[in-house]
Amino acid sequence: MAIEQGDVITTGKAKRLYATNDPELLWVQHLNQATALNGKRKAEIPEKAAYTNQISQLLFEFLNQAGIETHFVQRLSKTESLVQRLEMLPLEVVIRNYASGHFVSRFGIENMQVLEPNVLEFYFKSDALDDPFMNESQILALRLADTETLVQIQTVAHQINQHLKGLFDEIDITLVDFKLEFGRTDAGQVILGDELSPDNMRLVDQSTGASLDKDIFRQNSGDLTIGYAQVLQRLQAKLGA
């Protein structure tokens, strides 16, 4: 059956989701929009959608091949992909390998301090509440996930970190930290969803120390697409895409 694009389901900060003629699949369109401060600051960035979609495709395929199940099905165009429909958990999972961003200001430590062991944090996904930090007992008390699901998420998140950290090291990029989101399939399986791109990662060029992620936009320090283009080009060269 040929997959056909249906009605818009929702439009987020950087993606628009469409239904398809297959109830188990969604059509994802990446947008040329950058946001910061939970959407309070926005800007149109030409070509950004092509970078975030293609980088996500490469990283999802890389993880799939490594045995990590994700919602990614196939790329449809430079800016569009087909993904499995999930019931997303209202949680953001952040893995930190180095201190950066709020972690530095929160604990008064040096930027880029190595974190050993690496840090895993949960946040409640709510723009209205500015995505507050959550601990495991809060998640359980609010019935957002059960203990078994949390253990599974943490285990898979650390596995993803090891795979991605190794991949980026091989292309001379430091994976500082990144955000993951998970959802349930119709069968109840919890798998990785959302996207994997410099929009939800901190990436630093190991030779220059330059940021290659959305911090360029957050800090208004240059052309966002230059950093994203570097990430895409190096991943394509490494993965043979």
PDB file of C-alpha atoms in Angstrom:
ATOM      1  CA  MET A   1       0.000   0.000   0.000  1.00  0.00           C
ATOM      2  CA  ALA A   2       1.364   3.402  -0.978  1.00  0.00           C
ATOM      3  CA  ILE A   3       1.546   5.692   2.036  1.00  0.00           C
ATOM      4  CA  GLU A   4      -0.399   8.919   1.602  1.00  0.00           C
ATOM      5  CA  GLN A   5      -0.219  12.068   3.698  1.00  0.00           C
ATOM      6  CA  GLY A   6      -3.363  12.877   5.660  1.00  0.00           C
ATOM      7  CA  ASP A   7      -4.540  15.697   7.906  1.00  0.00           C
ATOM      8  CA  VAL A   8      -2.319  17.668  10.259  1.00  0.00           C
ATOM      9  CA  ILE A   9      -2.329  16.188  13.752  1.00  0.00           C
ATOM     10  CA  THR A  10      -0.192  18.790  15.484  1.00  0.00           C
ATOM     11  CA  THR A  11       2.452  21.439  14.830  1.00  0.00           C
ATOM     12  CA  GLY A  12       5.268  21.751  17.337  1.00  0.00           C
ATOM     13  CA  LYS A  13       8.299  23.984  17.710  1.00  0.00           C
ATOM     14  CA  ALA A  14      10.257  22.378  14.892  1.00  0.00           C
ATOM     15  CA  LYS A  15       8.074  19.625  13.403  1.00  0.00           C
ATOM     16  CA  ARG A  16       4.597  19.106  11.972  1.00  0.00           C
ATOM     17  CA  LEU A  17       2.909  15.701  12.254  1.00  0.00           C
ATOM     18  CA  TYR A  18       0.405  14.344   9.753  1.00  0.00           C
ATOM     19  CA  ALA A  19      -1.783  11.273   9.827  1.00  0.00           C
ATOM     20  CA  THR A  20      -1.424   8.797   6.964  1.00  0.00           C
ATOM     21  CA  ASN A  21      -3.653   6.198   5.361  1.00  0.00           C
ATOM     22  CA  ASP A  22      -1.929   3.665   7.640  1.00  0.00           C
ATOM     23  CA  PRO A  23      -3.142   4.183  11.240  1.00  0.00           C
ATOM     24  CA  GLU A  24       0.173   2.910  12.614  1.00  0.00           C
ATOM     25  CA  LEU A  25       2.326   5.438  10.718  1.00  0.00           C
ATOM     26  CA  LEU A  26       2.843   9.202  10.949  1.00  0.00           C
ATOM     27  CA  TRP A  27       4.264  11.611   8.377  1.00  0.00           C
ATOM     28  CA  VAL A  28       6.785  13.987   9.989  1.00  0.00           C
ATOM     29  CA  GLN A  29       7.699  17.291   8.375  1.00  0.00           C
ATOM     30  CA  HIS A  30      10.661  19.140   9.864  1.00  0.00           C
ATOM     31  CA  LEU A  31      10.331  22.931   9.882  1.00  0.00           C
ATOM     32  CA  ASN A  32      12.803  25.730   9.192  1.00  0.00           C
ATOM     33  CA  GLN A  33      12.229  27.089  12.666  1.00  0.00           C
ATOM     34  CA  ALA A  34      14.545  27.425  15.634  1.00  0.00           C
ATOM     35  CA  THR A  35      13.292  28.074  19.145  1.00  0.00           C
ATOM     36  CA  ALA A  36      14.808  28.782  22.532  1.00  0.00           C
ATOM     37  CA  LEU A  37      13.493  29.351  26.038  1.00  0.00           C
ATOM     38  CA  ASN A  38      10.699  26.797  25.489  1.00  0.00           C
ATOM     39  CA  GLY A  39       9.493  28.552  22.362  1.00  0.00           C
ATOM     40  CA  LYS A  40       9.576  32.104  23.709  1.00  0.00           C
ATOM     41  CA  ARG A  41      12.215  33.018  21.125  1.00  0.00           C
ATOM     42  CA  LYS A  42      11.671  31.906  17.532  1.00  0.00           C
ATOM     43  CA  ALA A  43      13.301  32.456  14.171  1.00  0.00           C
ATOM     44  CA  GLU A  44      13.031  31.091  10.647  1.00  0.00           C
ATOM     45  CA  ILE A  45      16.299  29.429   9.583  1.00  0.00           C
ATOM     46  CA  PRO A  46      16.460  28.545   5.858  1.00  0.00           C
ATOM     47  CA  GLU A  47      17.507  24.929   5.177  1.00  0.00           C
ATOM     48  CA  LYS A  48      17.392  23.956   8.860  1.00  0.00           C
ATOM     49  CA  ALA A  49      14.665  21.347   8.271  1.00  0.00           C
ATOM     50  CA  ALA A  50      16.794  19.492   5.740  1.00  0.00           C
ATOM     51  CA  TYR A  51      19.630  19.200   8.254  1.00  0.00           C
ATOM     52  CA  THR A  52      17.572  18.076  11.266  1.00  0.00           C
ATOM     53  CA  ASN A  53      15.618  15.516   9.239  1.00  0.00           C
ATOM     54  CA  GLN A  54      18.647  13.986   7.535  1.00  0.00           C
ATOM     55  CA  ILE A  55      20.744  13.891  10.720  1.00  0.00           C
ATOM     56  CA  SER A  56      17.850  12.251  12.577  1.00  0.00           C
ATOM     57  CA  GLN A  57      17.497   9.691   9.803  1.00  0.00           C
ATOM     58  CA  LEU A  58      21.172   8.749   9.958  1.00  0.00           C
ATOM     59  CA  LEU A  59      21.246   8.472  13.752  1.00  0.00           C
ATOM     60  CA  PHE A  60      18.000   6.503  13.989  1.00  0.00           C
ATOM     61  CA  GLU A  61      19.214   4.074  11.313  1.00  0.00           C
ATOM     62  CA  PHE A  62      22.548   3.763  13.129  1.00  0.00           C
ATOM     63  CA  LEU A  63      20.775   2.900  16.386  1.00  0.00           C
ATOM     64  CA  ASN A  64      18.378   0.498  14.662  1.00  0.00           C
ATOM     65  CA  GLN A  65      21.353  -1.364  13.244  1.00  0.00           C
ATOM     66  CA  ALA A  66      22.898  -1.461  16.725  1.00  0.00           C
ATOM     67  CA  GLY A  67      19.799  -3.192  18.080  1.00  0.00           C
ATOM     68  CA  ILE A  68      18.078  -0.143  19.612  1.00  0.00           C
ATOM     69  CA  GLU A  69      14.448  -0.014  18.514  1.00  0.00           C
ATOM     70  CA  THR A  70      13.216   3.389  17.345  1.00  0.00           C
ATOM     71  CA  HIS A  71      10.103   4.782  15.690  1.00  0.00           C
ATOM     72  CA  PHE A  72      11.942   5.623  12.452  1.00  0.00           C
ATOM     73  CA  VAL A  73      10.643   3.849   9.326  1.00  0.00           C
ATOM     74  CA  GLN A  74      12.023   5.691   6.295  1.00  0.00           C
ATOM     75  CA  ARG A  75      12.995   9.077   4.910  1.00  0.00           C
ATOM     76  CA  LEU A  76      10.497  10.516   2.439  1.00  0.00           C
ATOM     77  CA  SER A  77      12.398  13.637   1.369  1.00  0.00           C
ATOM     78  CA  LYS A  78      15.126  15.922   2.684  1.00  0.00           C
ATOM     79  CA  THR A  79      12.655  17.405   5.153  1.00  0.00           C
ATOM     80  CA  GLU A  80      10.139  14.579   5.709  1.00  0.00           C
ATOM     81  CA  SER A  81      10.162  11.107   7.243  1.00  0.00           C
ATOM     82  CA  LEU A  82       7.787   8.278   8.026  1.00  0.00           C
ATOM     83  CA  VAL A  83       7.668   7.070  11.629  1.00  0.00           C
ATOM     84  CA  GLN A  84       5.737   4.592  13.733  1.00  0.00           C
ATOM     85  CA  ARG A  85       2.876   6.130  15.682  1.00  0.00           C
ATOM     86  CA  LEU A  86       3.592   6.121  19.414  1.00  0.00           C
ATOM     87  CA  GLU A  87       1.759   7.205  22.528  1.00  0.00           C
ATOM     88  CA  MET A  88       4.501   9.472  23.826  1.00  0.00           C
ATOM     89  CA  LEU A  89       5.382   9.482  27.520  1.00  0.00           C
ATOM     90  CA  PRO A  90       5.318  13.049  28.954  1.00  0.00           C
ATOM     91  CA  LEU A  91       8.961  12.760  29.969  1.00  0.00           C
ATOM     92  CA  GLU A  92      12.216  14.145  28.643  1.00  0.00           C
ATOM     93  CA  VAL A  93      15.281  12.048  29.410  1.00  0.00           C
ATOM     94  CA  VAL A  94      18.556  13.991  29.464  1.00  0.00           C
ATOM     95  CA  ILE A  95      21.969  12.318  29.436  1.00  0.00           C
ATOM     96  CA  ARG A  96      24.946  14.477  30.408  1.00  0.00           C
ATOM     97  CA  ASN A  97      28.524  13.411  29.675  1.00  0.00           C
ATOM     98  CA  TYR A  98      29.975  16.855  30.384  1.00  0.00           C
ATOM     99  CA  ALA A  99      28.709  19.792  32.424  1.00  0.00           C
ATOM    100  CA  SER A 100      27.060  22.458  30.310  1.00  0.00           C
ATOM    101  CA  GLY A 101      24.066  24.786  30.219  1.00  0.00           C
ATOM    102  CA  HIS A 102      21.772  24.743  33.268  1.00  0.00           C
ATOM    103  CA  PHE A 103      23.840  22.010  34.903  1.00  0.00           C
ATOM    104  CA  VAL A 104      26.764  24.443  35.228  1.00  0.00           C
ATOM    105  CA  SER A 105      24.705  27.300  36.666  1.00  0.00           C
ATOM    106  CA  ARG A 106      22.685  24.989  38.922  1.00  0.00           C
ATOM    107  CA  PHE A 107      25.714  23.459  40.635  1.00  0.00           C
ATOM    108  CA  GLY A 108      28.330  26.205  40.180  1.00  0.00           C
ATOM    109  CA  ILE A 109      30.850  24.002  38.428  1.00  0.00           C
ATOM    110  CA  GLU A 110      33.203  24.484  35.505  1.00  0.00           C
ATOM    111  CA  ASN A 111      31.791  24.283  31.989  1.00  0.00           C
ATOM    112  CA  MET A 112      32.706  21.031  30.196  1.00  0.00           C
ATOM    113  CA  GLN A 113      33.729  19.285  33.403  1.00  0.00           C
ATOM    114  CA  VAL A 114      33.674  15.542  32.769  1.00  0.00           C
ATOM    115  CA  LEU A 115      30.787  13.840  34.567  1.00  0.00           C
ATOM    116  CA  GLU A 116      31.727  10.369  35.774  1.00  0.00           C
ATOM    117  CA  PRO A 117      29.482   8.504  35.930  1.00  0.00           C
ATOM    118  CA  ASN A 118      27.408  10.305  33.353  1.00  0.00           C
ATOM    119  CA  VAL A 119      24.222  11.922  34.622  1.00  0.00           C
ATOM    120  CA  LEU A 120      20.675  10.900  33.677  1.00  0.00           C
ATOM    121  CA  GLU A 121      17.853  13.325  34.450  1.00  0.00           C
ATOM    122  CA  PHE A 122      14.083  13.285  33.962  1.00  0.00           C
ATOM    123  CA  TYR A 123      11.986  16.338  33.117  1.00  0.00           C
ATOM    124  CA  PHE A 124       8.209  16.682  32.906  1.00  0.00           C
ATOM    125  CA  LYS A 125       7.390  17.599  29.306  1.00  0.00           C
ATOM    126  CA  SER A 126       5.305  20.771  29.648  1.00  0.00           C
ATOM    127  CA  ASP A 127       6.070  24.068  27.937  1.00  0.00           C
ATOM    128  CA  ALA A 128       3.555  25.807  30.198  1.00  0.00           C
ATOM    129  CA  LEU A 129       5.566  24.706  33.257  1.00  0.00           C
ATOM    130  CA  ASP A 130       8.979  25.161  31.580  1.00  0.00           C
ATOM    131  CA  ASP A 131       9.694  21.394  31.652  1.00  0.00           C
ATOM    132  CA  PRO A 132      10.416  21.025  35.385  1.00  0.00           C
ATOM    133  CA  PHE A 133      12.915  18.496  36.722  1.00  0.00           C
ATOM    134  CA  MET A 134      11.364  15.276  38.073  1.00  0.00           C
ATOM    135  CA  ASN A 135      12.755  12.508  40.240  1.00  0.00           C
ATOM    136  CA  GLU A 136      11.654   8.895  40.011  1.00  0.00           C
ATOM    137  CA  SER A 137       9.296   9.027  43.003  1.00  0.00           C
ATOM    138  CA  GLN A 138       7.482  12.015  41.475  1.00  0.00           C
ATOM    139  CA  ILE A 139       7.088  10.137  38.178  1.00  0.00           C
ATOM    140  CA  LEU A 140       5.676   7.123  39.998  1.00  0.00           C
ATOM    141  CA  ALA A 141       3.366   9.194  42.209  1.00  0.00           C
ATOM    142  CA  LEU A 142       1.909  11.000  39.191  1.00  0.00           C
ATOM    143  CA  ARG A 143       1.479   7.691  37.341  1.00  0.00           C
ATOM    144  CA  LEU A 144       3.532   8.911  34.363  1.00  0.00           C
ATOM    145  CA  ALA A 145       5.406   5.594  34.197  1.00  0.00           C
ATOM    146  CA  ASP A 146       5.848   2.509  36.345  1.00  0.00           C
ATOM    147  CA  THR A 147       9.072   1.187  37.862  1.00  0.00           C
ATOM    148  CA  GLU A 148       9.622  -1.380  35.119  1.00  0.00           C
ATOM    149  CA  THR A 149       9.272   1.269  32.417  1.00  0.00           C
ATOM    150  CA  LEU A 150      11.690   3.622  34.173  1.00  0.00           C
ATOM    151  CA  VAL A 151      14.299   0.879  34.497  1.00  0.00           C
ATOM    152  CA  GLN A 152      13.895   0.051  30.812  1.00  0.00           C
ATOM    153  CA  ILE A 153      14.166   3.692  29.769  1.00  0.00           C
ATOM    154  CA  GLN A 154      17.298   4.248  31.831  1.00  0.00           C
ATOM    155  CA  THR A 155      18.942   1.085  30.514  1.00  0.00           C
ATOM    156  CA  VAL A 156      18.199   1.953  26.877  1.00  0.00           C
ATOM    157  CA  ALA A 157      19.199   5.607  27.373  1.00  0.00           C
ATOM    158  CA  HIS A 158      22.633   4.593  28.641  1.00  0.00           C
ATOM    159  CA  GLN A 159      23.007   2.160  25.724  1.00  0.00           C
ATOM    160  CA  ILE A 160      22.094   4.927  23.278  1.00  0.00           C
ATOM    161  CA  ASN A 161      24.643   7.184  24.914  1.00  0.00           C
ATOM    162  CA  GLN A 162      27.420   4.644  24.475  1.00  0.00           C
ATOM    163  CA  HIS A 163      26.570   4.106  20.816  1.00  0.00           C
ATOM    164  CA  LEU A 164      26.237   7.805  19.966  1.00  0.00           C
ATOM    165  CA  LYS A 165      29.212   8.929  22.040  1.00  0.00           C
ATOM    166  CA  GLY A 166      31.403   6.420  20.216  1.00  0.00           C
ATOM    167  CA  LEU A 167      30.060   7.419  16.819  1.00  0.00           C
ATOM    168  CA  PHE A 168      30.624  11.125  17.401  1.00  0.00           C
ATOM    169  CA  ASP A 169      34.126  10.522  18.791  1.00  0.00           C
ATOM    170  CA  GLU A 170      34.974   8.814  15.504  1.00  0.00           C
ATOM    171  CA  ILE A 171      34.061  11.992  13.589  1.00  0.00           C
ATOM    172  CA  ASP A 172      35.902  14.301  16.042  1.00  0.00           C
ATOM    173  CA  ILE A 173      32.788  15.603  17.769  1.00  0.00           C
ATOM    174  CA  THR A 174      32.199  15.542  21.531  1.00  0.00           C
ATOM    175  CA  LEU A 175      28.689  14.530  22.602  1.00  0.00           C
ATOM    176  CA  VAL A 176      28.231  16.828  25.601  1.00  0.00           C
ATOM    177  CA  ASP A 177      24.597  16.060  26.420  1.00  0.00           C
ATOM    178  CA  PHE A 178      21.344  15.206  24.678  1.00  0.00           C
ATOM    179  CA  LYS A 179      17.607  14.715  25.175  1.00  0.00           C
ATOM    180  CA  LEU A 180      15.582  11.607  24.432  1.00  0.00           C
ATOM    181  CA  GLU A 181      11.843  10.949  24.343  1.00  0.00           C
ATOM    182  CA  PHE A 182      10.132   7.571  24.451  1.00  0.00           C
ATOM    183  CA  GLY A 183       6.673   6.310  23.563  1.00  0.00           C
ATOM    184  CA  ARG A 184       4.557   3.152  23.558  1.00  0.00           C
ATOM    185  CA  THR A 185       3.593   1.171  20.494  1.00  0.00           C
ATOM    186  CA  ASP A 186       0.079  -0.243  20.151  1.00  0.00           C
ATOM    187  CA  ALA A 187       1.509  -3.482  21.535  1.00  0.00           C
ATOM    188  CA  GLY A 188       2.731  -1.647  24.660  1.00  0.00           C
ATOM    189  CA  GLN A 189       6.438  -1.723  23.830  1.00  0.00           C
ATOM    190  CA  VAL A 190       8.421   1.342  24.909  1.00  0.00           C
ATOM    191  CA  ILE A 191      10.765   2.556  22.144  1.00  0.00           C
ATOM    192  CA  LEU A 192      12.701   5.683  21.200  1.00  0.00           C
ATOM    193  CA  GLY A 193      10.763   8.425  19.408  1.00  0.00           C
ATOM    194  CA  ASP A 194      10.940  12.180  18.655  1.00  0.00           C
ATOM    195  CA  GLU A 195      14.184  13.174  16.853  1.00  0.00           C
ATOM    196  CA  LEU A 196      17.970  12.996  17.168  1.00  0.00           C
ATOM    197  CA  SER A 197      19.611  16.141  15.856  1.00  0.00           C
ATOM    198  CA  PRO A 198      21.634  19.166  16.984  1.00  0.00           C
ATOM    199  CA  ASP A 199      18.289  20.632  18.058  1.00  0.00           C
ATOM    200  CA  ASN A 200      18.305  18.324  21.087  1.00  0.00           C
ATOM    201  CA  MET A 201      22.024  17.694  21.556  1.00  0.00           C
ATOM    202  CA  ARG A 202      25.092  19.661  22.531  1.00  0.00           C
ATOM    203  CA  LEU A 203      27.911  18.852  20.127  1.00  0.00           C
ATOM    204  CA  VAL A 204      31.403  20.366  20.190  1.00  0.00           C
ATOM    205  CA  ASP A 205      34.043  20.193  17.463  1.00  0.00           C
ATOM    206  CA  GLN A 206      37.039  18.478  19.081  1.00  0.00           C
ATOM    207  CA  SER A 207      39.594  20.363  16.987  1.00  0.00           C
ATOM    208  CA  THR A 208      38.212  23.903  17.358  1.00  0.00           C
ATOM    209  CA  GLY A 209      35.981  23.798  20.435  1.00  0.00           C
ATOM    210  CA  ALA A 210      33.197  25.353  18.368  1.00  0.00           C
ATOM    211  CA  SER A 211      29.569  24.556  19.078  1.00  0.00           C
ATOM    212  CA  LEU A 212      27.834  22.555  16.345  1.00  0.00           C
ATOM    213  CA  ASP A 213      24.324  22.618  17.829  1.00  0.00           C
ATOM    214  CA  LYS A 214      21.427  24.876  18.788  1.00  0.00           C
ATOM    215  CA  ASP A 215      23.604  26.728  21.322  1.00  0.00           C
ATOM    216  CA  ILE A 216      24.657  28.783  18.291  1.00  0.00           C
ATOM    217  CA  PHE A 217      21.075  30.080  18.152  1.00  0.00           C
ATOM    218  CA  ARG A 218      20.580  30.256  21.923  1.00  0.00           C
ATOM    219  CA  GLN A 219      23.702  32.390  22.291  1.00  0.00           C
ATOM    220  CA  ASN A 220      23.211  34.275  19.017  1.00  0.00           C
ATOM    221  CA  SER A 221      26.810  33.459  18.135  1.00  0.00           C
ATOM    222  CA  GLY A 222      26.623  32.794  14.396  1.00  0.00           C
ATOM    223  CA  ASP A 223      24.916  30.908  11.577  1.00  0.00           C
ATOM    224  CA  LEU A 224      23.179  27.843  12.981  1.00  0.00           C
ATOM    225  CA  THR A 225      23.244  25.950   9.684  1.00  0.00           C
ATOM    226  CA  ILE A 226      27.043  26.036   9.449  1.00  0.00           C
ATOM    227  CA  GLY A 227      27.314  23.833  12.536  1.00  0.00           C
ATOM    228  CA  TYR A 228      24.470  21.562  11.457  1.00  0.00           C
ATOM    229  CA  ALA A 229      26.024  21.159   8.009  1.00  0.00           C
ATOM    230  CA  GLN A 230      29.306  20.038   9.589  1.00  0.00           C
ATOM    231  CA  VAL A 231      27.506  17.381  11.624  1.00  0.00           C
ATOM    232  CA  LEU A 232      25.584  16.083   8.601  1.00  0.00           C
ATOM    233  CA  GLN A 233      28.638  15.987   6.331  1.00  0.00           C
ATOM    234  CA  ARG A 234      30.754  14.085   8.860  1.00  0.00           C
ATOM    235  CA  LEU A 235      27.977  11.586   9.601  1.00  0.00           C
ATOM    236  CA  GLN A 236      27.392  10.996   5.885  1.00  0.00           C
ATOM    237  CA  ALA A 237      31.105  10.402   5.324  1.00  0.00           C
ATOM    238  CA  LYS A 238      31.338   8.029   8.309  1.00  0.00           C
ATOM    239  CA  LEU A 239      28.155   6.080   7.680  1.00  0.00           C
ATOM    240  CA  GLY A 240      28.449   5.958   3.919  1.00  0.00           C
ATOM    241  CA  ALA A 241      25.153   7.776   3.358  1.00  0.00           C
TER     242      ALA A 241
END
